């Protein structure tokens, strides 16, 4: 092989050498995939034969993935080292206490380092220009052999552009950034504590039934202020454990300059938000969660980035591209943010290393990928209504650069961390999104069932109770791709934001301020709201997916909406908090909703319906407003009728035997009317009914949900 193919050069040089070797051998990059087959594609087609006409698209995507893996192996020695680039970029302390700085700024004319360490001299410490847009600087230790830059001291990269501009930038790899009170711009702070936090507890194993508590650290207190990591560890984690959730999805952790963006306009991708505390305090939060057997997912934003330049990625090297596509492709018109160039080698290095960083440094257990729909399509979902026609998911409208990035990210994460969980926020319904990469899928474990909360809000806004379309509710809750796991939820943070209302507020509105005391009789509005709040959550939990999600506070019917401090509300924190104190007041009915949510999760934990195949729906009676289904040998009965109760109502069951009530929304401790006797034993009759082999007769009060289990079945799952 000629010398031009030698791998004894820089990684980017190796990448060029790979292309040169292919050219020398008469191959092209396209030839790499000519003989590639998707190892388990037949499994995908067996699951959905209607994907057969799009086999060529699946093959091309899989070939593009294989090319990336090939190039990573040849140019970087494999993805393991490539995804640890946070150990070489930014700032690194070497064993001799010298500091090594490295940046990628291809359009820059010169780079300098300034900060507290050199009295903010803008020219004394110049980076050396390397190949392929890389810049390096080494600072020897001080005379006392301590590092030249002290822990907790400020730094800036000074970028000189070809146009003669001098720009002050934060390193894209900065691991800690802070903002002084009343300041506008964030500062890069060197984080190198003398006694860093070390995790004590191992990661929990991936649960078969995933019950997610979606959380925001900053609003995790009743007080009108930004709450801390320590507050979450001390006060919120025990509640999550008590409620029976086994996974936390942490929002707004990646640093974002604008608090009111809810954490979705990221400025520093490797920095845990300093507004809640230090990196070590976040590590402790995750470690304590692990000690409770709770997994922690990061809400990761790789779909776009803030347009901030002085404390963000935008125009880092002075150009309008660098990490992003040049405009107009590199700008999201609705979000007013920048869009990554996923075909760039250095962007792949940055984003994949970012995932690895959160897994390795903080011990997160996986990710909820935000904005996946925007990533998958060139149109970003803007002005596009997805009908489910398969032609919408293939062809030129698909951004295969970002699609292959997601395949690559999932492949690497699941290879390195077999118990890692990845969740996709996609509204389009992309087929095979949650099938293995080896089948031609994108490799996610779960997708969010985003149509479900929209349906509940629509029903509560537009329909009288007697006009609820029972068949349509069942259809919405069961309309998902077979073999691709969904996270069902009745409401998330989206529904709580200002301009919308939580389910509890839609149901009970202003009466929540005056009539939630259990010392007075329930008004008709509170009665209706309490009962439907429980029923909506239980039917979503039981029928809607293979996982369940709840946004913090909504489990107990948190009043009002969510609104972060901003100019439009005079920078108020009044609505940027969760009033957990309401649950602790025994005379308020919030604790009754809390108790139901807790027992709903505990019942699922015992019987495992989320881990079971989809439910068999045996009844969806429009006039009676009754829904009956069984899943995991557990029988669910819902009577949504506002006034009619039914005696000796026949319902279908498959397994014969004796059934007893295990969860009853009408129980007095949950704010119900206590109309059911939990000592009643229901014996099946060998009378086939509604597609099942047996049936039982039950009393179902109006606006009541019941879960029954067969006493003769071992439910160890």
CSV table of C-alpha atoms in Angstrom, one decimal, residues 124-462:
chain,number,residue,atom,x,y,z
A,124,UNK,CA,0.2,36.7,25.4
A,125,UNK,CA,-1.0,33.1,24.9
A,126,UNK,CA,-1.4,32.2,21.2
A,127,UNK,CA,-2.7,28.8,19.9
A,128,UNK,CA,-0.7,27.0,17.3
A,129,UNK,CA,-2.5,26.3,14.1
A,130,UNK,CA,-2.7,22.6,13.1
A,131,UNK,CA,-4.1,20.7,10.2
A,132,UNK,CA,-7.9,20.6,9.4
A,133,UNK,CA,-8.9,23.7,11.3
A,134,UNK,CA,-7.4,22.5,14.7
A,135,UNK,CA,-5.7,24.8,17.1
A,136,UNK,CA,-3.5,23.8,20.1
A,137,UNK,CA,-1.9,25.5,23.1
A,138,UNK,CA,0.1,24.1,26.0
A,139,UNK,CA,0.5,26.0,29.3
A,140,UNK,CA,3.3,24.6,31.5
A,141,UNK,CA,2.6,24.5,35.3
A,142,UNK,CA,3.4,27.3,37.7
A,143,UNK,CA,6.7,27.3,39.6
A,144,UNK,CA,5.0,25.5,42.5
A,145,UNK,CA,3.9,22.8,39.9
A,146,UNK,CA,0.3,23.7,40.2
A,147,UNK,CA,-1.7,24.2,37.0
A,148,UNK,CA,-1.4,27.6,35.3
A,149,UNK,CA,-5.2,28.1,35.4
A,150,UNK,CA,-6.8,27.8,38.8
A,151,UNK,CA,-10.0,25.9,39.5
A,152,UNK,CA,-13.0,28.2,39.3
A,153,UNK,CA,-11.2,30.9,37.3
A,154,UNK,CA,-12.5,32.5,34.2
A,155,UNK,CA,-11.3,32.0,30.6
A,156,UNK,CA,-12.1,33.1,27.1
A,157,UNK,CA,-11.0,32.1,23.6
A,158,UNK,CA,-10.1,35.2,21.5
A,159,UNK,CA,-10.8,34.5,17.9
A,160,UNK,CA,-9.3,36.6,15.2
A,161,UNK,CA,-11.2,36.3,11.9
A,162,UNK,CA,-9.9,36.7,8.4
A,163,UNK,CA,-12.0,39.9,8.2
A,164,UNK,CA,-10.0,41.4,11.0
A,165,UNK,CA,-12.6,41.0,13.8
A,166,UNK,CA,-11.7,40.1,17.3
A,167,UNK,CA,-14.3,37.8,18.9
A,168,UNK,CA,-14.5,36.6,22.5
A,169,UNK,CA,-15.8,33.1,22.7
A,170,UNK,CA,-16.5,30.3,25.2
A,171,UNK,CA,-15.0,26.9,24.3
A,172,UNK,CA,-17.6,24.6,22.7
A,173,UNK,CA,-16.2,21.9,25.0
A,174,UNK,CA,-16.5,24.0,28.2
A,175,UNK,CA,-17.6,21.9,31.1
A,176,UNK,CA,-18.8,24.7,33.4
A,177,UNK,CA,-20.1,28.1,32.6
A,178,UNK,CA,-21.6,30.7,35.0
A,179,UNK,CA,-23.3,34.1,34.8
A,180,UNK,CA,-22.8,36.7,37.4
A,181,UNK,CA,-25.9,38.4,38.8
A,182,UNK,CA,-27.3,41.1,36.4
A,183,UNK,CA,-24.8,40.0,33.7
A,184,UNK,CA,-26.1,39.1,30.3
A,185,UNK,CA,-23.3,36.9,29.0
A,186,UNK,CA,-22.1,33.6,30.5
A,187,UNK,CA,-18.5,33.1,31.5
A,188,UNK,CA,-16.4,30.0,30.8
A,189,UNK,CA,-15.2,28.8,34.2
A,190,UNK,CA,-12.3,26.3,34.5
A,191,UNK,CA,-13.7,23.3,36.5
A,192,UNK,CA,-11.0,21.1,38.0
A,193,UNK,CA,-11.9,20.6,41.7
A,194,UNK,CA,-9.2,19.2,43.9
A,195,UNK,CA,-11.6,16.5,45.2
A,196,UNK,CA,-14.0,15.6,42.4
A,197,UNK,CA,-17.2,13.6,43.2
A,198,UNK,CA,-17.0,9.9,42.7
A,199,UNK,CA,-20.1,7.9,42.1
A,200,UNK,CA,-20.8,5.2,44.7
A,201,UNK,CA,-23.8,3.4,43.4
A,202,UNK,CA,-24.0,1.3,40.3
A,203,UNK,CA,-26.5,2.0,37.5
A,204,UNK,CA,-29.8,0.2,37.9
A,205,UNK,CA,-30.7,-2.5,35.4
A,206,UNK,CA,-33.1,-1.5,32.6
A,207,UNK,CA,-36.6,-2.1,33.9
A,208,UNK,CA,-39.1,-4.1,31.9
A,209,UNK,CA,-41.8,-1.6,32.7
A,210,UNK,CA,-40.7,2.0,32.3
A,211,UNK,CA,-42.4,4.6,34.5
A,212,UNK,CA,-40.9,8.0,33.9
A,213,UNK,CA,-41.2,11.1,36.1
A,214,UNK,CA,-40.4,14.1,33.8
A,215,UNK,CA,-38.7,16.7,35.9
A,216,UNK,CA,-37.2,20.2,35.9
A,217,UNK,CA,-34.7,20.9,38.7
A,218,UNK,CA,-35.3,24.6,38.7
A,219,UNK,CA,-39.0,24.4,39.4
A,220,UNK,CA,-38.8,21.6,42.0
A,221,UNK,CA,-39.7,23.7,45.0
A,222,UNK,CA,-42.8,25.6,46.2
A,223,UNK,CA,-40.6,28.7,46.7
A,224,UNK,CA,-40.6,31.4,44.1
A,225,UNK,CA,-37.0,31.0,43.0
A,226,UNK,CA,-34.7,28.7,41.0
A,227,UNK,CA,-34.5,25.5,43.0
A,228,UNK,CA,-31.2,23.6,43.3
A,229,UNK,CA,-29.8,20.2,42.5
A,230,UNK,CA,-29.5,19.6,46.3
A,231,UNK,CA,-33.1,20.5,46.8
A,232,UNK,CA,-34.1,18.0,44.2
A,233,UNK,CA,-31.9,15.3,45.8
A,234,UNK,CA,-33.3,15.9,49.3
A,235,UNK,CA,-36.9,16.8,48.7
A,236,UNK,CA,-38.0,15.5,45.3
A,237,UNK,CA,-36.2,12.2,44.9
A,238,UNK,CA,-38.0,10.6,47.9
A,239,UNK,CA,-41.4,11.6,46.5
A,240,UNK,CA,-40.5,10.1,43.1
A,241,UNK,CA,-39.5,6.9,44.8
A,242,UNK,CA,-42.6,6.8,46.9
A,243,UNK,CA,-44.8,7.4,43.8
A,244,UNK,CA,-43.4,4.2,42.2
A,245,UNK,CA,-41.6,5.8,39.3
A,246,UNK,CA,-38.4,4.0,38.3
A,247,UNK,CA,-37.0,6.5,35.9
A,248,UNK,CA,-36.5,10.3,35.9
A,249,UNK,CA,-36.3,12.4,32.7
A,250,UNK,CA,-34.3,15.5,33.6
A,251,UNK,CA,-35.0,18.6,31.5
A,252,UNK,CA,-33.0,21.8,31.1
A,253,UNK,CA,-29.7,20.3,32.3
A,254,UNK,CA,-27.5,21.2,29.3
A,255,UNK,CA,-26.6,24.9,29.9
A,256,UNK,CA,-29.0,27.4,28.3
A,257,UNK,CA,-28.6,31.1,28.7
A,258,UNK,CA,-32.3,31.9,28.5
A,259,UNK,CA,-34.1,30.2,31.4
A,260,UNK,CA,-37.5,30.7,29.9
A,261,UNK,CA,-36.5,28.5,26.9
A,262,UNK,CA,-37.2,25.5,29.2
A,263,UNK,CA,-33.8,24.3,28.4
A,264,UNK,CA,-34.3,23.9,24.6
A,265,UNK,CA,-32.0,26.7,23.4
A,266,UNK,CA,-28.6,25.2,24.4
A,267,UNK,CA,-25.6,27.4,24.6
A,268,UNK,CA,-23.0,25.1,26.2
A,269,UNK,CA,-23.5,21.4,25.4
A,270,UNK,CA,-21.0,19.9,27.8
A,271,UNK,CA,-21.9,22.1,30.8
A,272,UNK,CA,-24.5,21.1,33.4
A,273,UNK,CA,-26.5,24.2,34.1
A,274,UNK,CA,-24.9,26.2,36.9
A,275,UNK,CA,-28.1,28.0,37.9
A,276,UNK,CA,-29.0,25.0,40.0
A,277,UNK,CA,-25.6,24.3,41.5
A,278,UNK,CA,-22.2,22.7,40.7
A,279,UNK,CA,-21.5,19.7,38.4
A,280,UNK,CA,-20.7,17.6,41.5
A,281,UNK,CA,-24.1,18.3,43.0
A,282,UNK,CA,-25.7,17.0,39.8
A,283,UNK,CA,-23.5,13.9,40.0
A,284,UNK,CA,-24.7,13.4,43.6
A,285,UNK,CA,-28.3,13.8,42.5
A,286,UNK,CA,-27.9,11.0,40.0
A,287,UNK,CA,-25.9,8.8,42.4
A,288,UNK,CA,-28.7,9.1,45.0
A,289,UNK,CA,-31.3,8.3,42.4
A,290,UNK,CA,-29.3,5.2,41.5
A,291,UNK,CA,-29.2,4.2,45.2
A,292,UNK,CA,-33.0,4.2,45.0
A,293,UNK,CA,-33.1,2.0,42.0
A,294,UNK,CA,-34.2,4.9,39.7
A,295,UNK,CA,-32.7,5.4,36.3
A,296,UNK,CA,-32.0,9.0,35.1
A,297,UNK,CA,-32.4,10.1,31.5
A,298,UNK,CA,-31.1,13.4,30.1
A,299,UNK,CA,-33.4,15.4,27.8
A,300,UNK,CA,-30.7,15.9,25.2
A,301,UNK,CA,-31.0,18.6,22.5
A,302,UNK,CA,-29.0,17.7,19.3
A,303,UNK,CA,-31.7,18.9,16.9
A,304,UNK,CA,-30.6,22.6,17.1
A,305,UNK,CA,-28.6,25.1,19.1
A,306,UNK,CA,-29.1,28.6,20.4
A,307,UNK,CA,-28.2,31.5,18.0
A,308,UNK,CA,-26.2,33.1,20.8
A,309,UNK,CA,-22.7,33.8,19.6
A,310,UNK,CA,-20.8,35.3,22.6
A,311,UNK,CA,-21.8,32.4,24.9
A,312,UNK,CA,-23.0,29.8,22.4
A,313,UNK,CA,-21.8,27.8,19.5
A,314,UNK,CA,-23.0,30.2,16.8
A,315,UNK,CA,-20.2,31.8,14.8
A,316,UNK,CA,-17.6,30.3,17.1
A,317,UNK,CA,-14.9,30.8,14.4
A,318,UNK,CA,-16.4,33.9,13.0
A,319,UNK,CA,-18.1,32.1,10.1
A,320,UNK,CA,-21.8,31.5,9.6
A,321,UNK,CA,-21.2,27.7,9.4
A,322,UNK,CA,-18.6,25.9,11.5
A,323,UNK,CA,-20.8,23.5,13.5
A,324,UNK,CA,-23.9,24.3,11.4
A,325,UNK,CA,-25.1,24.5,7.8
A,326,UNK,CA,-24.8,28.0,6.3
A,327,UNK,CA,-28.1,29.8,6.1
A,328,UNK,CA,-30.8,29.2,5.0
A,329,UNK,CA,-30.4,25.5,5.6
A,330,UNK,CA,-28.6,26.1,8.9
A,331,UNK,CA,-31.4,28.1,10.4
A,332,UNK,CA,-34.7,26.9,11.9
A,333,UNK,CA,-37.3,29.4,10.9
A,334,UNK,CA,-39.7,28.7,13.7
A,335,UNK,CA,-37.3,28.2,16.5
A,336,UNK,CA,-34.9,31.0,15.5
A,337,UNK,CA,-32.0,28.7,16.1
A,338,UNK,CA,-29.1,27.0,14.3
A,339,UNK,CA,-29.1,23.6,12.7
A,340,UNK,CA,-26.2,21.2,12.8
A,341,UNK,CA,-24.3,19.9,9.8
A,342,UNK,CA,-24.5,16.2,10.6
A,343,UNK,CA,-22.3,15.4,7.6
A,344,UNK,CA,-19.3,17.2,9.1
A,345,UNK,CA,-16.7,14.9,10.7
A,346,UNK,CA,-16.0,17.4,13.5
A,347,UNK,CA,-19.7,17.9,14.2
A,348,UNK,CA,-20.1,14.1,14.6
A,349,UNK,CA,-17.1,14.1,16.9
A,350,UNK,CA,-18.7,16.9,19.0
A,351,UNK,CA,-22.2,15.4,19.2
A,352,UNK,CA,-21.3,11.8,19.7
A,353,UNK,CA,-18.7,12.8,22.3
A,354,UNK,CA,-21.4,14.9,24.0
A,355,UNK,CA,-23.6,11.8,24.5
A,356,UNK,CA,-20.6,9.8,25.8
A,357,UNK,CA,-19.7,12.7,28.2
A,358,UNK,CA,-23.1,12.7,29.9
A,359,UNK,CA,-23.0,8.9,30.2
A,360,UNK,CA,-19.4,8.6,31.5
A,361,UNK,CA,-19.0,11.8,33.6
A,362,UNK,CA,-22.4,12.1,35.1
A,363,UNK,CA,-23.6,8.5,34.8
A,364,UNK,CA,-26.9,9.2,33.1
A,365,UNK,CA,-28.7,6.1,31.9
A,366,UNK,CA,-29.8,7.3,28.6
A,367,UNK,CA,-31.5,10.1,26.7
A,368,UNK,CA,-34.8,11.5,25.5
A,369,UNK,CA,-33.9,13.0,22.1
A,370,UNK,CA,-35.7,16.3,21.6
A,371,UNK,CA,-36.9,17.5,18.2
A,372,UNK,CA,-36.4,14.3,16.3
A,373,UNK,CA,-39.1,15.2,13.7
A,374,UNK,CA,-37.2,18.4,12.9
A,375,UNK,CA,-34.0,16.3,12.4
A,376,UNK,CA,-35.6,13.6,10.2
A,377,UNK,CA,-36.9,15.9,7.4
A,378,UNK,CA,-35.6,18.8,5.4
A,379,UNK,CA,-39.0,20.5,6.0
A,380,UNK,CA,-38.5,20.0,9.8
A,381,UNK,CA,-42.2,19.2,10.1
A,382,UNK,CA,-43.1,22.9,9.4
A,383,UNK,CA,-46.5,23.2,7.7
A,384,UNK,CA,-46.6,19.4,7.2
A,385,UNK,CA,-49.4,17.2,8.4
A,386,UNK,CA,-48.4,13.6,8.5
A,387,UNK,CA,-51.2,11.3,7.3
A,388,UNK,CA,-49.3,8.0,7.9
A,389,UNK,CA,-48.8,7.4,4.1
A,390,UNK,CA,-45.5,5.6,3.9
A,391,UNK,CA,-44.3,7.9,1.0
A,392,UNK,CA,-44.0,10.7,3.6
A,393,UNK,CA,-41.2,8.8,5.3
A,394,UNK,CA,-38.9,8.1,2.4
A,395,UNK,CA,-37.5,10.1,-0.5
A,396,UNK,CA,-35.9,13.5,-0.9
A,397,UNK,CA,-37.8,15.1,2.0
A,398,UNK,CA,-35.8,12.9,4.4
A,399,UNK,CA,-32.6,14.4,5.8
A,400,UNK,CA,-30.4,11.2,5.6
A,401,UNK,CA,-27.4,13.0,7.2
A,402,UNK,CA,-29.3,13.5,10.5
A,403,UNK,CA,-31.1,10.2,10.2
A,404,UNK,CA,-27.9,8.3,9.9
A,405,UNK,CA,-26.5,10.4,12.8
A,406,UNK,CA,-29.4,9.1,15.0
A,407,UNK,CA,-28.7,5.5,13.8
A,408,UNK,CA,-25.0,5.9,14.6
A,409,UNK,CA,-25.8,7.5,18.0
A,410,UNK,CA,-28.1,4.6,19.0
A,411,UNK,CA,-25.7,2.0,17.7
A,412,UNK,CA,-22.8,3.4,19.7
A,413,UNK,CA,-24.8,3.9,22.9
A,414,UNK,CA,-26.4,0.5,22.9
A,415,UNK,CA,-23.1,-1.2,22.0
A,416,UNK,CA,-21.2,0.6,24.8
A,417,UNK,CA,-24.1,0.6,27.3
A,418,UNK,CA,-26.5,-2.4,26.8
A,419,UNK,CA,-28.9,-1.0,29.5
A,420,UNK,CA,-29.0,2.4,27.9
A,421,UNK,CA,-32.5,3.8,27.1
A,422,UNK,CA,-33.1,6.1,24.3
A,423,UNK,CA,-36.5,7.8,23.7
A,424,UNK,CA,-37.5,9.7,20.5
A,425,UNK,CA,-39.7,12.8,20.5
A,426,UNK,CA,-41.2,12.3,17.0
A,427,UNK,CA,-44.7,13.3,15.9
A,428,UNK,CA,-44.4,12.0,12.3
A,429,UNK,CA,-44.6,8.3,13.0
A,430,UNK,CA,-41.5,7.4,11.1
A,431,UNK,CA,-41.6,3.6,10.5
A,432,UNK,CA,-38.8,1.5,12.2
A,433,UNK,CA,-37.8,4.4,14.4
A,434,UNK,CA,-37.9,2.0,17.4
A,435,UNK,CA,-36.5,-1.1,15.7
A,436,UNK,CA,-32.9,-2.3,16.0
A,437,UNK,CA,-30.3,-0.8,13.7
A,438,UNK,CA,-29.5,-4.4,12.6
A,439,UNK,CA,-33.1,-4.5,11.2
A,440,UNK,CA,-32.7,-1.3,9.3
A,441,UNK,CA,-34.3,0.8,12.1
A,442,UNK,CA,-33.1,3.9,13.8
A,443,UNK,CA,-32.4,2.0,17.1
A,444,UNK,CA,-34.5,3.9,19.6
A,445,UNK,CA,-36.0,2.0,22.5
A,446,UNK,CA,-39.2,4.1,22.8
A,447,UNK,CA,-41.0,6.8,21.0
A,448,UNK,CA,-43.4,9.3,22.7
A,449,UNK,CA,-47.1,8.8,22.0
A,450,UNK,CA,-47.6,12.4,21.3
A,451,UNK,CA,-51.1,12.1,19.9
A,452,UNK,CA,-52.5,10.9,23.3
A,453,UNK,CA,-52.2,14.2,25.3
A,454,UNK,CA,-53.5,16.1,22.3
A,455,UNK,CA,-56.6,13.9,22.3
A,456,UNK,CA,-57.3,14.4,26.0
A,457,UNK,CA,-57.0,18.2,25.7
A,458,UNK,CA,-59.2,18.2,22.6
A,459,UNK,CA,-61.9,16.2,24.4
A,460,UNK,CA,-61.9,18.4,27.5
A,461,UNK,CA,-62.0,21.6,25.5
A,462,UNK,CA,-64.6,20.6,22.9
